[in-house]
Coordinates of C-alpha atoms and ligand atoms in Angstrom, one line a residue:
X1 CA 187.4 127.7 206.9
X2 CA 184.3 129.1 208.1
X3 CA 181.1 127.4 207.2
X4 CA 179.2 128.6 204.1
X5 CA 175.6 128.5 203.3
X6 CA 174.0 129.4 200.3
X7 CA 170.3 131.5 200.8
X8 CA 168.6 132.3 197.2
X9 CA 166.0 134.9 197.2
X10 CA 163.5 133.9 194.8
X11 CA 160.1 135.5 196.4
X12 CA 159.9 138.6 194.2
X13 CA 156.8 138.5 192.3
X14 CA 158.3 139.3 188.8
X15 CA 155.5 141.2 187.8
X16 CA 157.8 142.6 184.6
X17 CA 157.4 138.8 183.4
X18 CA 153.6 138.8 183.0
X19 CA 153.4 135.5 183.8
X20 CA 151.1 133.6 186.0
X21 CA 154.1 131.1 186.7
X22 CA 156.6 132.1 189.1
X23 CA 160.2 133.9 187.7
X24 CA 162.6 131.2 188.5
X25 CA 160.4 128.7 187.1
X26 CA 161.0 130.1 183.7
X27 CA 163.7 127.9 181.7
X28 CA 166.7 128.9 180.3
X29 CA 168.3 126.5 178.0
X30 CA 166.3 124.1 179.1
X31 CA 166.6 124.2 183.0
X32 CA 164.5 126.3 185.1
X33 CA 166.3 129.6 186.1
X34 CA 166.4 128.7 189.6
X35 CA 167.5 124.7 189.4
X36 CA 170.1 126.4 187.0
X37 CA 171.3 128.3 190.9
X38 CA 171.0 125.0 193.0
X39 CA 172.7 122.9 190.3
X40 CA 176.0 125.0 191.5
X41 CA 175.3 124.6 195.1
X42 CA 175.0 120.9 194.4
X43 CA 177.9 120.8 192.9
X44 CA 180.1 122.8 195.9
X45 CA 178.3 120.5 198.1
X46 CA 176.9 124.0 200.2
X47 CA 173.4 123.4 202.3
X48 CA 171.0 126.0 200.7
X49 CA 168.4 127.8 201.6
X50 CA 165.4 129.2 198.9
X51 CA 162.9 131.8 199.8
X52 CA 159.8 132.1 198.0
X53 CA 157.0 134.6 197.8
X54 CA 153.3 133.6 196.4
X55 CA 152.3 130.3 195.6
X56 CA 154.2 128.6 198.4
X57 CA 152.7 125.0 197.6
X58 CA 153.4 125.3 194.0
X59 CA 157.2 126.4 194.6
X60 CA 157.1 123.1 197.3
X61 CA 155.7 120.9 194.8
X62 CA 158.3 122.2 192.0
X63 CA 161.5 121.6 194.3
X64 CA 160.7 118.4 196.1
X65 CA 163.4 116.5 194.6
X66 CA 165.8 119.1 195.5
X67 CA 167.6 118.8 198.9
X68 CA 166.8 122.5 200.6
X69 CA 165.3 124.4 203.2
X70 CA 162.5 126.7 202.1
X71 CA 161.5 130.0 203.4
X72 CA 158.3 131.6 203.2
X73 CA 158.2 135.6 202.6
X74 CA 154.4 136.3 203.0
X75 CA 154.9 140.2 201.6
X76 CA 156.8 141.1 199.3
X77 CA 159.0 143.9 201.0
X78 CA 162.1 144.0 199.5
X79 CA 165.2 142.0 199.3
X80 CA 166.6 142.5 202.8
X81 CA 163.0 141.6 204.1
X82 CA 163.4 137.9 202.2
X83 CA 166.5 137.7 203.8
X84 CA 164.4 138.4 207.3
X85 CA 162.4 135.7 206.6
X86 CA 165.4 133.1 206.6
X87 CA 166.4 134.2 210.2
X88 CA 166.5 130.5 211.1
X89 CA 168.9 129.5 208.4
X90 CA 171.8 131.4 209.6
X91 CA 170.9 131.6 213.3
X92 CA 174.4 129.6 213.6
X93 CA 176.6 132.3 214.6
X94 CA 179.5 131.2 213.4
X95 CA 179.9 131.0 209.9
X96 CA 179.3 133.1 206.4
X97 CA 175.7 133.6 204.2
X98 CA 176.0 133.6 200.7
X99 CA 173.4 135.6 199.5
X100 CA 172.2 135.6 195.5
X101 CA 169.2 136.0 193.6
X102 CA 167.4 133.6 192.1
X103 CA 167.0 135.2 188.6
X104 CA 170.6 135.6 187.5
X105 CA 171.1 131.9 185.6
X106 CA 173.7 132.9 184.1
X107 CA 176.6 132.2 186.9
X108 CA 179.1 129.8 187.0
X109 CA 180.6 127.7 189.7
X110 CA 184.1 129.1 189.7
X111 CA 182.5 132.5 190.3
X112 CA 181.1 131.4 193.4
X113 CA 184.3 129.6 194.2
X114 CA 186.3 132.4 193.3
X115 CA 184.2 135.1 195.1
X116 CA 184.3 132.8 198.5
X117 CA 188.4 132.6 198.2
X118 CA 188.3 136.2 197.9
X119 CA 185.8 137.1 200.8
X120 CA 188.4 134.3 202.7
X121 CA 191.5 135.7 201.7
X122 CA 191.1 139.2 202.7
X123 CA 189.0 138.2 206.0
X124 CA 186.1 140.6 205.0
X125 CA 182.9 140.5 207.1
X126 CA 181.0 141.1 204.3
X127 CA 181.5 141.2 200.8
X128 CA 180.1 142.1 197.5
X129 CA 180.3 140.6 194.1
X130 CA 180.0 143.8 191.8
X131 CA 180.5 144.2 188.1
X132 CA 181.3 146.8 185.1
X133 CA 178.9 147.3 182.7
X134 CA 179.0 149.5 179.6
X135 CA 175.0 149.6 180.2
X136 CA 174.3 149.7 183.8
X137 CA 170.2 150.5 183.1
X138 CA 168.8 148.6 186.6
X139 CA 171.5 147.6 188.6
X140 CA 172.6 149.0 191.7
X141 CA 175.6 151.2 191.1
X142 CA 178.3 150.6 193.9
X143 CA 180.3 153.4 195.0
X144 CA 183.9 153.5 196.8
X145 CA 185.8 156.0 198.2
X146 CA 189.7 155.8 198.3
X147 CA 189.4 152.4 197.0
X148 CA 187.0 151.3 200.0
X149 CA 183.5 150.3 199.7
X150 CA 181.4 153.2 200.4
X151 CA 177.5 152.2 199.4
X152 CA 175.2 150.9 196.9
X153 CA 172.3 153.1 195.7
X154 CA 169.4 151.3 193.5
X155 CA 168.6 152.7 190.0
X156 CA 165.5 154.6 191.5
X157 CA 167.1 156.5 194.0
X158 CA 169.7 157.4 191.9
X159 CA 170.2 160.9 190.3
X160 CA 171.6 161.3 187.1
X161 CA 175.3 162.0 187.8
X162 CA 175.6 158.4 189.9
X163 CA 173.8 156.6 187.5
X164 CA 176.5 157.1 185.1
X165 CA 178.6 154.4 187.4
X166 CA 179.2 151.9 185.3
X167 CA 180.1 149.2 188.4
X168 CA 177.3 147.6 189.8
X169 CA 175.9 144.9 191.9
X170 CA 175.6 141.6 191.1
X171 CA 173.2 140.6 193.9
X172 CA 175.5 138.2 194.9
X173 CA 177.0 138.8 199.0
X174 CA 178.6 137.2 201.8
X175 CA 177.9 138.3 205.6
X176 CA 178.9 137.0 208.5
X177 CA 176.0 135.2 210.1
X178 CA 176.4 137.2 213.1
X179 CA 176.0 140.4 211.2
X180 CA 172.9 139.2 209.2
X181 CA 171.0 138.5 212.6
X182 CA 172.3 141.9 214.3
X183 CA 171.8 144.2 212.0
X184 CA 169.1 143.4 209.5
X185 CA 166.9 145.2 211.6
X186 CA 168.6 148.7 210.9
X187 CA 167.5 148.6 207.4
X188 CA 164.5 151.4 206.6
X189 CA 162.2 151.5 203.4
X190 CA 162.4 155.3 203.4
X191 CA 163.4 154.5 199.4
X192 CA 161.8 155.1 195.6
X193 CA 160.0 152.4 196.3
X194 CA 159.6 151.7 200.1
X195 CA 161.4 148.5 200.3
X196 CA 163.9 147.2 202.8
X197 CA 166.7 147.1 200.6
X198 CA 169.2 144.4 201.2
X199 CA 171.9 146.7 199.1
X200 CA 171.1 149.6 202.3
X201 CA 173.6 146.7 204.5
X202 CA 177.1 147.0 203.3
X203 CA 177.2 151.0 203.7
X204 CA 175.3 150.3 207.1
X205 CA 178.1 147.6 208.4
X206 CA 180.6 149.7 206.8
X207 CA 179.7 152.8 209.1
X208 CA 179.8 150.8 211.8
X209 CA 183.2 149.6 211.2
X210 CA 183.2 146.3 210.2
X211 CA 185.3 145.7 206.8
X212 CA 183.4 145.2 203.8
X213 CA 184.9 143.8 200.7
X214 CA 184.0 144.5 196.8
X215 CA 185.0 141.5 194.5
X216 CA 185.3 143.6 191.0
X217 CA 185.0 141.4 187.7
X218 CA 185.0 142.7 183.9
X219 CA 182.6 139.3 183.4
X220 CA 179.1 140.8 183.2
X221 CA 177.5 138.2 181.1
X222 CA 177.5 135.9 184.2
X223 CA 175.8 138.3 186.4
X224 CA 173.0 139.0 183.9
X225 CA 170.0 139.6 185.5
X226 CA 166.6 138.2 184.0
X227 CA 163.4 140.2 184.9
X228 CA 161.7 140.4 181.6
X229 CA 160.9 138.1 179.0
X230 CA 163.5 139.7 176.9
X231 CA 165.9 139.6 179.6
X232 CA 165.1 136.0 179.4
X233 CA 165.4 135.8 176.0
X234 CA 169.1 137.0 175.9
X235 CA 169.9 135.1 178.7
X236 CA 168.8 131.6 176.6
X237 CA 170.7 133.0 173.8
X238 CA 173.9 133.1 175.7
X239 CA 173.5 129.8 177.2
X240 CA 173.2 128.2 174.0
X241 CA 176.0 129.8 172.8
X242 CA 178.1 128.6 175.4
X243 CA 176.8 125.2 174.8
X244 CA 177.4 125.1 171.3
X245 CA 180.9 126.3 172.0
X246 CA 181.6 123.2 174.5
X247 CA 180.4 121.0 171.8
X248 CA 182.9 123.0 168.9
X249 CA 185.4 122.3 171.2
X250 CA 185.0 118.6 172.2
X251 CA 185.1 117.4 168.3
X252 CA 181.7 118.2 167.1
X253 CA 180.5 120.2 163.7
X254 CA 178.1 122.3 164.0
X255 CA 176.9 124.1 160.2
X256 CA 175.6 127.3 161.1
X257 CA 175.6 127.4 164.4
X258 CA 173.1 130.3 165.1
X259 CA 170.3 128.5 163.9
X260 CA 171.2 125.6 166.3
X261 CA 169.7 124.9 169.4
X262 CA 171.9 122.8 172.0
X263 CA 170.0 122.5 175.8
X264 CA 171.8 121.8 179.0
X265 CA 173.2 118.8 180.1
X266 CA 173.1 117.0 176.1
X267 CA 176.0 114.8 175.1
X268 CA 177.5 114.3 172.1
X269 CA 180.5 112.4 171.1
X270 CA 183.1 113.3 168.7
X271 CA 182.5 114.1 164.5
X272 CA 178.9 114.2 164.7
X273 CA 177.9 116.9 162.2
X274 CA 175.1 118.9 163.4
X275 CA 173.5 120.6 160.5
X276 CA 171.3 124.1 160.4
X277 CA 167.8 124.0 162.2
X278 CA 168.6 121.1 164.6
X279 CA 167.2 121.4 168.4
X280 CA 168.7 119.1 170.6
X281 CA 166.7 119.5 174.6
X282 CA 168.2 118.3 177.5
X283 CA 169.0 115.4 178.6
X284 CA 169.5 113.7 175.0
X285 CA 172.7 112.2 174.5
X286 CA 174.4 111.6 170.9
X287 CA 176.8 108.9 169.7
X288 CA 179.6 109.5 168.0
X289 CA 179.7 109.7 164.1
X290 CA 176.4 110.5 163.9
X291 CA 174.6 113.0 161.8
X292 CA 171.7 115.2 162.7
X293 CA 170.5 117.0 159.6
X294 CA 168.3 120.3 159.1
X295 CA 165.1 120.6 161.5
X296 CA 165.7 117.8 163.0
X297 CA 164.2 117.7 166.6
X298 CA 165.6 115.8 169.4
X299 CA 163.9 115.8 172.8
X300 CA 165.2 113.5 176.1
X301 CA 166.8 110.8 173.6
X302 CA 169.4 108.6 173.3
X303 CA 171.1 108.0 169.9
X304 CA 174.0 105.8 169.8
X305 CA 177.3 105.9 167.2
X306 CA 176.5 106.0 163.3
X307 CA 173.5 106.7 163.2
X308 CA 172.2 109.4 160.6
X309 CA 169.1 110.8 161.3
X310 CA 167.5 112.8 158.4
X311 CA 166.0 115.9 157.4
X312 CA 163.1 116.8 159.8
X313 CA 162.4 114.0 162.1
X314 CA 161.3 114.8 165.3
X315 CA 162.7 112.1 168.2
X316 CA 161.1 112.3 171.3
X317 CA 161.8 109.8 174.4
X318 CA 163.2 107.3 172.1
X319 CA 166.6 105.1 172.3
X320 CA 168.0 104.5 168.7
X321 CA 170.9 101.9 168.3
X322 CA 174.1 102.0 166.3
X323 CA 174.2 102.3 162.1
X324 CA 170.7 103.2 161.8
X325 CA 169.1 105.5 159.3
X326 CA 165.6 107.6 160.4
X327 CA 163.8 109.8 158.5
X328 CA 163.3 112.3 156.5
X329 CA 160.1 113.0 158.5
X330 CA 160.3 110.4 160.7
X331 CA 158.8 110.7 163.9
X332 CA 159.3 108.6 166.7
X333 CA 157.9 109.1 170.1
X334 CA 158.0 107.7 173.5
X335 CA 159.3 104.3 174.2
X336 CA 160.7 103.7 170.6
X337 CA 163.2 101.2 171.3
X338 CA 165.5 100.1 168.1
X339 CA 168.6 97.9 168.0
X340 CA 171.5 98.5 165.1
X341 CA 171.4 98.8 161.7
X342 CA 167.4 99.5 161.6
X343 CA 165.6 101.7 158.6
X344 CA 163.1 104.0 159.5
X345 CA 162.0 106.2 156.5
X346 CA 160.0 108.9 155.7
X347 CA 156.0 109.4 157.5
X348 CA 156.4 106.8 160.0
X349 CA 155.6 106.9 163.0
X350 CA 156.3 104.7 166.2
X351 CA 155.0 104.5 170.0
X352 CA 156.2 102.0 172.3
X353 CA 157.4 100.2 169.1
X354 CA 160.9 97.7 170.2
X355 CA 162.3 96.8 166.9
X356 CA 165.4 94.7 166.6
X357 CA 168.5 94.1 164.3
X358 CA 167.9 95.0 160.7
X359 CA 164.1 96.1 160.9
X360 CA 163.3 98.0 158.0
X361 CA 160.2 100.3 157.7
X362 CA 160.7 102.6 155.2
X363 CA 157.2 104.5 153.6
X364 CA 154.3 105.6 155.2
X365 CA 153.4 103.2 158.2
X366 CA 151.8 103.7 162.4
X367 CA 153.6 101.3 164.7
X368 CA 152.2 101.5 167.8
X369 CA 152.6 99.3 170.7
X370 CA 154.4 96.6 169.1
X371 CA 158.0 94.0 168.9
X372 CA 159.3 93.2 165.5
X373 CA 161.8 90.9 165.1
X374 CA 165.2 91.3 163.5
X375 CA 165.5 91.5 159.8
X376 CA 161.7 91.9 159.2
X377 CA 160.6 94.3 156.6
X378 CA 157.5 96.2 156.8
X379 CA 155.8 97.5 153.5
X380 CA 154.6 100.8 153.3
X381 CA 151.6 101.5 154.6
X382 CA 151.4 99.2 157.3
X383 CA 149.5 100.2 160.1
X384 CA 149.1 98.4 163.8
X385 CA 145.4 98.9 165.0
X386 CA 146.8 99.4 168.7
X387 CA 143.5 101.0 170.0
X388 CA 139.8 99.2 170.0
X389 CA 138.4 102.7 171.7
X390 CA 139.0 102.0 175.1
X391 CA 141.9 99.8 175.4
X392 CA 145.6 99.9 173.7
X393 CA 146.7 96.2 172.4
X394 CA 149.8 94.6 171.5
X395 CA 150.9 93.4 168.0
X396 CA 154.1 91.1 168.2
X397 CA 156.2 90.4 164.8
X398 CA 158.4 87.6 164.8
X399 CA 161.7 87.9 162.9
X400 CA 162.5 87.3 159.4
X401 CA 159.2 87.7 158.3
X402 CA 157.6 90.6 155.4
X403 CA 154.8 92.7 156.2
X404 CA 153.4 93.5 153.1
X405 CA 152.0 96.9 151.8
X406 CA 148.9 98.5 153.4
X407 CA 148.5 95.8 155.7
X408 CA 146.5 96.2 159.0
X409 CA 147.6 94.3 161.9
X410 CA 144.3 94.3 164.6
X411 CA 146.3 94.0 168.1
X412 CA 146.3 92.0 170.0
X413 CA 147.9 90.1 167.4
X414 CA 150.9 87.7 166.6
X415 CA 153.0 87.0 163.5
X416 CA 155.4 83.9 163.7
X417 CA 159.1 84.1 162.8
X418 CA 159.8 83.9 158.9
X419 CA 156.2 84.8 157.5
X420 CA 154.8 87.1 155.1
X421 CA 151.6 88.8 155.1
X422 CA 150.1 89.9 151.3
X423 CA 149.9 93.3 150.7
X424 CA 146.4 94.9 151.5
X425 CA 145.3 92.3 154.4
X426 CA 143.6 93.3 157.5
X427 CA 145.1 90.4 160.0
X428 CA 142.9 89.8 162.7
X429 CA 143.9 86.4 163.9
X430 CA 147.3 85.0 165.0
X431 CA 149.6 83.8 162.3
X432 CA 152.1 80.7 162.6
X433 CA 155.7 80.9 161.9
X434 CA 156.6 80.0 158.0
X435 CA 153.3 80.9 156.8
X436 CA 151.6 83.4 154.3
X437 CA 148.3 84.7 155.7
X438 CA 146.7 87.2 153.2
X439 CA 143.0 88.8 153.6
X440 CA 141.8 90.1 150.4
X441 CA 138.5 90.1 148.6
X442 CA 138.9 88.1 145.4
X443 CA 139.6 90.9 142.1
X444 CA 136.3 91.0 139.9
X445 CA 136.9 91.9 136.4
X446 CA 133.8 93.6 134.1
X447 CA 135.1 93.6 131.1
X448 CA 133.1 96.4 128.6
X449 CA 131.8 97.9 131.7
X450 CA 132.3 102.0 131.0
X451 CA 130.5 101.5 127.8
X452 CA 127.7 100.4 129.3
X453 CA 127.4 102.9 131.5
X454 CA 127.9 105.2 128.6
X455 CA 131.1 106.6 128.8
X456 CA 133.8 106.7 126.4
X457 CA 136.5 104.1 125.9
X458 CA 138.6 105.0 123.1
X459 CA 139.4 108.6 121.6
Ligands
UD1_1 C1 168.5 143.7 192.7 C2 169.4 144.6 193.6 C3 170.3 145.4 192.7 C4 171.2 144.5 191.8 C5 170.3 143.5 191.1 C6 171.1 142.4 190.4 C7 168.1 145.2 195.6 C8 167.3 146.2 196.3 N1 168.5 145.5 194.4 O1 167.7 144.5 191.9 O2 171.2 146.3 193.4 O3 171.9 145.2 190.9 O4 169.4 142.8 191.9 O5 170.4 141.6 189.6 O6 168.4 144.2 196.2 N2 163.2 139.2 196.0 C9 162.6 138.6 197.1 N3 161.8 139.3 197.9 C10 161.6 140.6 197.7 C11 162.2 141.3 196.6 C12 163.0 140.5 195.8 O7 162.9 137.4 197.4 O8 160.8 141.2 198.5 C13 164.1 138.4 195.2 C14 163.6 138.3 193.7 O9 162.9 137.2 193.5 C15 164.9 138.3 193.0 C16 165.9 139.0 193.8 O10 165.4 139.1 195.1 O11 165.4 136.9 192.7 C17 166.2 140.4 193.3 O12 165.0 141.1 193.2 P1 164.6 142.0 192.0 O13 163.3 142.6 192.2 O14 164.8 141.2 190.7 O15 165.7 143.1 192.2 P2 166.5 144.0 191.0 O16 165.6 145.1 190.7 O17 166.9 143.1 189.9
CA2 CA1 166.6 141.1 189.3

C-alpha cells in the first residue's frame, strides 16, 4: 500500500467562536477538539502534519507533547492556501495526503480506516468523504453526474436550487501527493468570499482526467462540524452520550442518564451505580461496585472497588482505596491519598492528607499536609494549622490514636502511635506514643453571676 499521511488544517481563525483562544483548543468532552483528531492518527500509527494560523507560539507550546510536524499559514486564505503552506509535507511523490479539518471532533478511527480502504480499493487519485444530511445549512454540497463526481460548491456560492443537495462534504480527502504539488496552484479565489478553496480541487482533477472518488455515508453525526459555540455545544452533548453508552454497555448503571456527565478516556468497572448530577472528567478511573451519588464531582481521580462516595463531594486529584465511605460534602483535593476502609464524612476537607487503614474523620475538620495512621479517629472539628503565612508544615498522626473534638494541631507537629488528644486543645509541641496531651484553660465557675449583673434567673 501507498504511504499515507495525515495534514489537519487547523489555521482558520474561527471568528464565529468569539474567542480569544484558538478553535481546536476548545474541549469537547474533555479533550481539546484537535488532540480529539491526533488521538486517531496516534492510534493508526500515520505521521501527521497540523497547520496553524495566528498565535503560532501558543499552538507550539499547546502541542509539544504531541509527535507532529507544524505548519505555519501566515494569512488566512482559504483552505486550499493551508494546504499550500504544507508543501514540504507531501513533497514525497509517491504516496497519498489525507486531508481533514481540525474542527470536526466528532470522527472515529474506523471512518478514517474505512475511507482509506475505500480510496485503496477503487485506486482513486483523489477522493472525498461526503455525507447526507437532512440539514445541509454550511456544508459544501457535492454534486455527481451519472454517478461520477462532478464538483463541490460552498454554501455561499450556491443558489437556491443546489443548496437543496442534501450530500455534502465532510472536509475529509485523499490526493495523491503528486497531485497536491501539481495542481494546487490552479485554484482561484474568484468566490463569495475570495478564498482559495480546497473543495475548487476535485472538480479541477476531475476535468483533467484523473479519477476522483466520493465515499457516501448516512453517518452525519461523525462529520459534524464545530464553528460556533453552539456547534460546540452539540458536539459535547453527543460525545457524552456516546460515553455514557459505552459505560451502559460494559456493566455500569447510570440513573438518569441525561443529567450525567462521563469525559473521555474515564474507567469504570462493572455495577457501579452512577446516580443523577454526577460529573466524572477525564482521566478518572472508577472501581468496581462503587457508588457515585447525586452531584457528585469527580476530576483526574482514582477510586478503587467498594467505595461509596456520597451526595455532593467534589474529588479532585485524589486516590481513594477500597470499602471506603466519603461524603456527603466531602471535598478532597490534590494529593489525598487514603488506604481501605477509611470514613470521610460530611465538610471535610483534605490536601496532601495520606491516611491509612481504618482512618475515620467524619464531621467538620481541615487536614492539610498531613499522615495519619491506621485506625485513628479524628473528632470533629479538628483542624491541622498547615500554614504559618509563609511556609506550609507537616502534621504526622501516628496510628491507633483519637484526635479529640476541635482540636488544633500547629504543624510541624507529631502525635505518637496509640495517643489521644482532649477535645478543644491547640497542640503545639510533639506528643509521645501512649500519651494524653490536652491544652485547655482550667473551667471557672461564678456561681449567682447573672443576678448580679441584673438579669433574670428564674421566670
Ligand atoms: C469547510 C469546507 C466545506 C465543508 C466543511 C466541513 C472549504 C472551502 N469548505 O467549510 O465544503 O463542508 O468544511 O466541515 O474548504 N482553515 C485553514 N486555513 C484557512 C481556512 C480554513 O487552516 O485559510 C481550516 C480551519 O481551521 C478549519 C478547516 O480549515 O479547521 C475548515 O475551515 P472552515 O472555515 O471551518 O470551513 P467551513 O466553512 O466549515
Ligand atoms: Ca468548519
Amino acid at each position: 500500500m501507498d504511504k499515507i499521511k495525515w495534514l489537519v488544517l487547523a489555521a482558520g481563525e474561527g471568528k464565529r467562536m468569539k474567542s480569544s483562544i484558538p478553535k481546536v483548543f476548545h474541549k469537547v468532552a474533555g479533550i481539546p477538539i484537535l488532540f480529539r483528531i491526533l488521538n486517531i492518527a496516534e492510534k493508526l500509527n500515520i505521521e501527521t502534519g497540523v497547520v496553524f494560523g495566528k498565535n503560532i507560539e501558543i499552538a507550539k507550546e499547546f502541542v509539544k507533547d504531541k509527535n507532529i510536524e507544524i505548519f505555519e499559514q501566515k494569512e488566512r486564505l482559504g483552505t486550499a492556501h493551508a494546504v499550500m503552506c504544507a508543501s514540504e509535507f507531501y513533497s514525497d511523490l509517491e504516496g497519498y495526503t489525507l486531508i481533514t479539518p481540525g474542527d470536526t471532533p466528532l470522527i472515529e478511527q474506523k471512518d478514517i480506516e474505512e475511507f482509506i480502504k475505500f480510496t485503496i480499493e477503487r485506486k482513486a487519485e483523489a477522493s472525498i468523504l461526503a455525507f447526507y444530511t437532512e440539514n445541509p445549512k454550511g456544508y459544501g454540497r457535492v454534486f455527481e453526474i451519472d454517478g461520477e463526481f462532478f464538483n463541490i460548491i460552498e454554501e455561499k456560492d450556491a443558489n437556491e436550487e443546489e443548496r437543496k443537495n442534501n450530500l455534502v462534504n465532510s472536509g475529509i480527502y485523499l490526493f495523491k501527493n503528486s497531485l497536491l504539488s501539481k495542481h494546487l496552484k490552479d485554484i482561484s479565489n474568484n468566490n463569495a468570499q475570495n478564498e482559495y478553496y480546497l473543495t475548487d480541487l476535485p472538480s479541477i482533477l476531475k476535468h483533467k482526467g484523473y479519477s476522483i472518488a466520493v465515499f457516501k455515508t448516512e453517518n452525519e453525526e461523525n462529520f459534524y462540524g464545530v464553528n460556533d459555540r453552539k456547534q460546540l455545544a452539540i458536539a459535547d452533548i453527543i460525545a457524552v452520550n456516546r460515553n455514557i453508552e459505552k459505560h451502559l454497555n460494559s456493566g455500569v448503571t447510570i440513573y438518569q442518564p441525561d443529567t450525567v456527565r462521563i469525559e473521555d478516556n474515564v474507567e469504570i468497572g462493572k455495577d457501579t451505580e452512577i446516580y443523577p448530577g454526577v460529573i466524572i472528567e477525564t482521566g478518572s478511573k472508577i472501581g468496581e461496585n462503587c457508588t457515585l451519588k447525586s452531584g457528585c464531582v469527580i476530576i483526574n481521580s482514582e477510586i478503587a472497588e467498594n467505595t461509596d462516595i456520597l451526595e455532593y463531594s467534589h474529588i479532585e486529584g485524589a486516590k481513594i482505596g477500597a470499602n471506603c465511605a466519603i461524603g456527603p460534602f466531602a471535598r478532597l483535593r490534590p494529593g489525598t491519598i487514603t488506604s481501605e476502609n477509611i470514613k470521610i464524612g460530611n465538610f471535610v476537607e483534605t490536601k496532601k492528607a495520606i491516611l491509612g487503614k481504618g482512618v475515620k474523620a467524619s464531621h467538620l475538620s481541615y487536614l492539610g499536609d498531613c499522615e495519619i495512621g491506621e485506625n485513628t479517629n479524628i473528632g470533629a472539628g479538628t483542624i491541622t494549622c498547615n500554614y504559618d503565612g509563609e511556609k506550609k508544615h507537616k502534621t504526622v498522626i501516628g496510628k491507633n490514636c483519637f484526635i479529640g473534638s476541635d482540636t488544633q494541631l500547629v504543624a510541624p507537629v507529631k502525635i505518637g502511635d496509640f495517643s489521644y488528644i482532649g477535645a478543644g486543645s491547640t497542640i503545639t509541641n510533639d506528643v509521645p506514643e501512649c500519651s494524653l496531651a490536652l491544652s485547655r484553660v482550667k473551667q471557672k465557675v461564678i456561681q449567682g453571676w447573672p443576678e448580679k449583673k441584673g438579669k433574670k434567673c428564674r421566670n
